[in-house]
Amino acid sequence: MALVFLLLFLPLSHHSNAMTGCHSDRDKDHRPRVNCTATNLSDVPASIDTTTKVLIFTQNQFSSLTWSSYSHFPELYEIDLSHNAVPEVPLSPGPILPTLGVLRLVGNRIRTLPPHSFRATPGLLELYLDQNILETLDDLSFSGLRLLQILELSQNRISVLPPLMFRSLPAIETLVLEQNHIRTMPDQWFSAKPEVPYTYLSQNPWACFCKRT
Ligand SMILES: *[C@@H]1O[C@H](CO)[C@@H](O)[C@H](O)[C@H]1NC(C)=O
Ligand SMILES: *[C@@H]1O[C@H](CO)[C@@H](O)[C@H](O)[C@H]1NC(C)=O
């Protein structure tokens, strides 16, 4: 009886794709997810079901982020390309993945984010860029991300904060800048968005120009 149960139940609950080493399940909100963690991939496998909403490609060999590789997933909500070798976010003339809410690019090789870097993904709610080699940001790096609530930039090499960055981010709630090279805060930095409830700035070489009396 137990054996019959196992034989019937296992293949249904946990599909796996022997060829790519990916497995399918659902995330905590029941979105169809395909998890290809550490499977030596350098491109999106053609065999993945186009109704998938969450794609996990952590610890693979991706050497680029190509928006069009994901455009045949019409309901795509999340891409996780953490711990790959992505050197840049490619510029796009307009939206390509309008349904994308979460983009994870932790632990890649991204050095700069030019103006309008995320025009392909205007619906982002969460963006994770920690553990890259970002040195500079632009006032318009995140322009157009009017819904973005979480921006993670810790463990980069950012030394100067763009003074008008918050003008592009009216919905921001969590900003993480820990472990960077920041020495000073631009004047009035929070004036465009006075309430960013969760701002993390520790472990930077802050210069204190406090007046002593
Ligand atoms: C993906 O699968 C790996 C094991 O292959 C697991 O460690 C990891 O937690 C999974 N990721 C998610 C987001 O479920
Ligand atoms: C990973 O894929 C590359 C080709 O993309 C291949 O040369 C290499 O042997 C593969 N490594 C493993 C561990 O499968």
GROMACS .gro file of C-alpha atoms and ligand atoms in nm:
model
  241
    1MET     CA    1   0.000   0.000   0.000
    2ALA     CA    2   0.273   0.244   0.099
    3LEU     CA    3   0.470   0.158  -0.211
    4VAL     CA    4   0.173   0.221  -0.438
    5PHE     CA    5   0.122   0.554  -0.270
    6LEU     CA    6   0.484   0.652  -0.324
    7LEU     CA    7   0.484   0.548  -0.687
    8LEU     CA    8   0.169   0.743  -0.758
    9PHE     CA    9   0.244   1.046  -0.550
   10LEU     CA   10   0.608   1.122  -0.613
   11PRO     CA   11   0.600   1.173  -0.988
   12LEU     CA   12   0.302   1.407  -0.955
   13SER     CA   13   0.434   1.622  -0.675
   14HIS     CA   14   0.785   1.671  -0.795
   15HIS     CA   15   0.838   1.664  -1.168
   16SER     CA   16   1.196   1.666  -1.268
   17ASN     CA   17   1.363   1.704  -1.599
   18ALA     CA   18   1.639   1.448  -1.617
   19MET     CA   19   1.803   1.617  -1.911
   20THR     CA   20   1.855   1.961  -1.758
   21GLY     CA   21   1.858   1.866  -1.390
   22CYS     CA   22   1.581   2.117  -1.318
   23HIS     CA   23   1.284   2.042  -1.098
   24SER     CA   24   0.935   2.190  -1.088
   25ASP     CA   25   0.733   2.288  -0.784
   26ARG     CA   26   0.545   2.595  -0.662
   27ASP     CA   27   0.657   2.893  -0.457
   28LYS     CA   28   0.488   2.996  -0.131
   29ASP     CA   29   0.218   3.181  -0.328
   30HIS     CA   30   0.157   2.872  -0.544
   31ARG     CA   31   0.319   3.015  -0.854
   32PRO     CA   32   0.454   2.744  -1.087
   33ARG     CA   33   0.831   2.741  -1.036
   34VAL     CA   34   1.117   2.570  -1.217
   35ASN     CA   35   1.437   2.537  -1.016
   36CYS     CA   36   1.759   2.478  -1.208
   37THR     CA   37   2.004   2.556  -0.927
   38ALA     CA   38   2.364   2.449  -0.998
   39THR     CA   39   2.299   2.267  -1.322
   40ASN     CA   40   2.577   2.419  -1.534
   41LEU     CA   41   2.336   2.611  -1.757
   42SER     CA   42   2.445   2.906  -1.969
   43ASP     CA   43   2.108   2.969  -2.134
   44VAL     CA   44   1.737   2.920  -2.065
   45PRO     CA   45   1.650   2.557  -2.152
   46ALA     CA   46   1.395   2.536  -2.433
   47SER     CA   47   1.209   2.257  -2.251
   48ILE     CA   48   1.070   2.478  -1.971
   49ASP     CA   49   0.691   2.514  -1.971
   50THR     CA   50   0.587   2.861  -2.085
   51THR     CA   51   0.329   2.891  -1.805
   52THR     CA   52   0.614   2.900  -1.550
   53LYS     CA   53   0.608   3.211  -1.331
   54VAL     CA   54   0.926   3.164  -1.127
   55LEU     CA   55   1.261   3.069  -1.284
   56ILE     CA   56   1.552   2.984  -1.053
   57PHE     CA   57   1.893   2.973  -1.224
   58THR     CA   58   2.124   3.032  -0.928
   59GLN     CA   59   2.483   2.901  -0.940
   60ASN     CA   60   2.504   2.842  -1.312
   61GLN     CA   61   2.723   2.967  -1.596
   62PHE     CA   62   2.511   3.250  -1.739
   63SER     CA   63   2.748   3.512  -1.881
   64SER     CA   64   2.473   3.751  -1.987
   65LEU     CA   65   2.121   3.860  -1.908
   66THR     CA   66   1.918   3.857  -2.229
   67TRP     CA   67   1.567   3.992  -2.176
   68SER     CA   68   1.432   3.826  -2.492
   69SER     CA   69   1.528   3.481  -2.359
   70TYR     CA   70   1.240   3.523  -2.114
   71SER     CA   71   0.979   3.688  -2.334
   72HIS     CA   72   0.801   3.362  -2.418
   73PHE     CA   73   0.693   3.327  -2.053
   74PRO     CA   74   0.388   3.557  -2.062
   75GLU     CA   75   0.318   3.539  -1.687
   76LEU     CA   76   0.675   3.550  -1.560
   77TYR     CA   77   0.693   3.693  -1.207
   78GLU     CA   78   1.046   3.616  -1.085
   79ILE     CA   79   1.390   3.548  -1.231
   80ASP     CA   80   1.676   3.441  -1.005
   81LEU     CA   81   2.014   3.463  -1.178
   82SER     CA   82   2.214   3.494  -0.857
   83HIS     CA   83   2.570   3.362  -0.851
   84ASN     CA   84   2.633   3.360  -1.223
   85ALA     CA   85   2.874   3.572  -1.430
   86VAL     CA   86   2.644   3.845  -1.561
   87PRO     CA   87   2.856   4.157  -1.635
   88GLU     CA   88   2.581   4.407  -1.719
   89VAL     CA   89   2.212   4.478  -1.741
   90PRO     CA   90   2.136   4.525  -2.110
   91LEU     CA   91   1.960   4.843  -2.214
   92SER     CA   92   1.620   4.810  -2.376
   93PRO     CA   93   1.421   5.068  -2.576
   94GLY     CA   94   1.101   4.972  -2.394
   95PRO     CA   95   0.925   4.715  -2.173
   96ILE     CA   96   0.993   4.350  -2.254
   97LEU     CA   97   0.889   4.167  -1.935
   98PRO     CA   98   0.600   4.376  -1.800
   99THR     CA   99   0.482   4.108  -1.553
  100LEU     CA  100   0.820   4.063  -1.381
  101GLY     CA  101   0.798   4.156  -1.012
  102VAL     CA  102   1.121   4.015  -0.869
  103LEU     CA  103   1.470   4.016  -1.022
  104ARG     CA  104   1.759   3.858  -0.831
  105LEU     CA  105   2.111   3.927  -0.957
  106VAL     CA  106   2.308   3.868  -0.636
  107GLY     CA  107   2.673   3.772  -0.679
  108ASN     CA  108   2.735   3.864  -1.040
  109ARG     CA  109   2.989   4.101  -1.205
  110ILE     CA  110   2.781   4.412  -1.265
  111ARG     CA  111   2.997   4.725  -1.251
  112THR     CA  112   2.766   5.007  -1.364
  113LEU     CA  113   2.396   5.076  -1.407
  114PRO     CA  114   2.352   5.345  -1.673
  115PRO     CA  115   2.035   5.560  -1.689
  116HIS     CA  116   1.715   5.363  -1.754
  117SER     CA  117   1.880   5.026  -1.692
  118PHE     CA  118   1.548   4.861  -1.610
  119ARG     CA  119   1.325   4.989  -1.890
  120ALA     CA  120   1.265   4.623  -1.988
  121THR     CA  121   1.101   4.550  -1.651
  122PRO     CA  122   0.883   4.844  -1.540
  123GLY     CA  123   0.675   4.634  -1.297
  124LEU     CA  124   0.957   4.536  -1.061
  125LEU     CA  125   0.867   4.530  -0.690
  126GLU     CA  126   1.195   4.384  -0.563
  127LEU     CA  127   1.546   4.415  -0.708
  128TYR     CA  128   1.847   4.236  -0.556
  129LEU     CA  129   2.193   4.352  -0.671
  130ASP     CA  130   2.405   4.272  -0.366
  131GLN     CA  131   2.755   4.122  -0.403
  132ASN     CA  132   2.834   4.277  -0.740
  133ILE     CA  133   3.115   4.523  -0.819
  134LEU     CA  134   2.900   4.834  -0.861
  135GLU     CA  135   3.114   5.146  -0.826
  136THR     CA  136   2.875   5.418  -0.935
  137LEU     CA  137   2.504   5.473  -0.966
  138ASP     CA  138   2.326   5.737  -1.170
  139ASP     CA  139   2.030   5.951  -1.067
  140LEU     CA  140   1.838   5.768  -1.339
  141SER     CA  141   1.975   5.413  -1.293
  142PHE     CA  142   1.640   5.301  -1.156
  143SER     CA  143   1.416   5.542  -1.344
  144GLY     CA  144   1.075   5.406  -1.436
  145LEU     CA  145   1.060   5.163  -1.144
  146ARG     CA  146   0.759   5.336  -0.995
  147LEU     CA  147   0.645   5.026  -0.806
  148LEU     CA  148   0.982   4.923  -0.663
  149GLN     CA  149   0.960   4.856  -0.288
  150ILE     CA  150   1.285   4.672  -0.212
  151LEU     CA  151   1.629   4.767  -0.347
  152GLU     CA  152   1.926   4.564  -0.225
  153LEU     CA  153   2.272   4.705  -0.303
  154SER     CA  154   2.485   4.577  -0.016
  155GLN     CA  155   2.841   4.446  -0.062
  156ASN     CA  156   2.928   4.654  -0.366
  157ARG     CA  157   3.190   4.929  -0.414
  158ILE     CA  158   2.960   5.228  -0.429
  159SER     CA  159   3.138   5.540  -0.305
  160VAL     CA  160   2.906   5.822  -0.410
  161LEU     CA  161   2.529   5.826  -0.384
  162PRO     CA  162   2.339   5.992  -0.670
  163PRO     CA  163   2.166   6.297  -0.517
  164LEU     CA  164   1.834   6.260  -0.698
  165MET     CA  165   1.795   5.884  -0.700
  166PHE     CA  166   1.476   5.882  -0.495
  167ARG     CA  167   1.288   6.090  -0.752
  168SER     CA  168   1.263   5.771  -0.957
  169LEU     CA  169   1.151   5.554  -0.667
  170PRO     CA  170   0.822   5.679  -0.520
  171ALA     CA  171   0.727   5.341  -0.369
  172ILE     CA  172   1.060   5.247  -0.210
  173GLU     CA  173   1.032   5.101   0.139
  174THR     CA  174   1.354   4.910   0.189
  175LEU     CA  175   1.695   5.031   0.074
  176VAL     CA  176   2.003   4.833   0.171
  177LEU     CA  177   2.347   4.988   0.116
  178GLU     CA  178   2.552   4.806   0.378
  179GLN     CA  179   2.919   4.725   0.314
  180ASN     CA  180   2.993   4.978   0.044
  181HIS     CA  181   3.249   5.261   0.021
  182ILE     CA  182   3.018   5.551   0.096
  183ARG     CA  183   3.166   5.843   0.289
  184THR     CA  184   2.901   6.110   0.267
  185MET     CA  185   2.529   6.145   0.224
  186PRO     CA  186   2.422   6.397  -0.043
  187ASP     CA  187   2.250   6.705   0.100
  188GLN     CA  188   1.876   6.655   0.125
  189TRP     CA  189   1.910   6.299   0.003
  190PHE     CA  190   1.578   6.192   0.148
  191SER     CA  191   1.389   6.507   0.052
  192ALA     CA  192   1.228   6.351  -0.257
  193LYS     CA  193   1.110   6.057  -0.048
  194PRO     CA  194   1.110   6.158   0.319
  195GLU     CA  195   0.995   5.822   0.444
  196VAL     CA  196   1.201   5.520   0.350
  197PRO     CA  197   1.104   5.308   0.649
  198TYR     CA  198   1.385   5.057   0.621
  199THR     CA  199   1.721   5.205   0.526
  200TYR     CA  200   2.036   5.009   0.607
  201LEU     CA  201   2.364   5.200   0.582
  202SER     CA  202   2.603   5.031   0.822
  203GLN     CA  203   2.960   4.924   0.745
  204ASN     CA  204   3.051   5.216   0.523
  205PRO     CA  205   3.352   5.444   0.587
  206TRP     CA  206   3.136   5.738   0.690
  207ALA     CA  207   3.322   6.065   0.732
  208CYS     CA  208   3.189   6.259   1.025
  209PHE     CA  209   3.191   6.634   0.982
  210CYS     CA  210   3.010   6.688   1.306
  211LYS     CA  211   3.066   7.031   1.462
  212ARG     CA  212   3.245   7.006   1.791
  213THR     CA  213   3.177   7.265   2.057
  214LIG     C1  214   1.625   2.508  -0.560
  214LIG     O1  215   1.675   2.377  -0.547
  214LIG     C2  216   1.788   2.366  -0.462
  214LIG     C3  217   1.833   2.224  -0.464
  214LIG     O2  218   1.861   2.185  -0.595
  214LIG     C4  219   1.751   2.412  -0.322
  214LIG     O3  220   1.864   2.407  -0.238
  214LIG     C5  221   1.697   2.554  -0.326
  214LIG     O4  222   1.652   2.593  -0.199
  214LIG     C6  223   1.583   2.565  -0.426
  214LIG     N1  224   1.547   2.706  -0.441
  214LIG     C7  225   1.424   2.749  -0.422
  214LIG     C8  226   1.402   2.896  -0.438
  214LIG     O5  227   1.332   2.675  -0.392
  215LIG     C1  228   2.949   2.265  -1.804
  215LIG     O1  229   2.917   2.303  -1.936
  215LIG     C2  230   3.031   2.329  -2.016
  215LIG     C3  231   2.979   2.374  -2.153
  215LIG     O2  232   2.890   2.480  -2.139
  215LIG     C4  233   3.116   2.202  -2.029
  215LIG     O3  234   3.231   2.231  -2.103
  215LIG     C5  235   3.154   2.155  -1.889
  215LIG     O4  236   3.220   2.031  -1.899
  215LIG     C6  237   3.030   2.138  -1.803
  215LIG     N1  238   3.071   2.104  -1.667
  215LIG     C7  239   3.009   2.012  -1.594
  215LIG     C8  240   3.060   1.992  -1.455
  215LIG     O5  241   2.918   1.945  -1.638
   0.00000   0.00000   0.00000
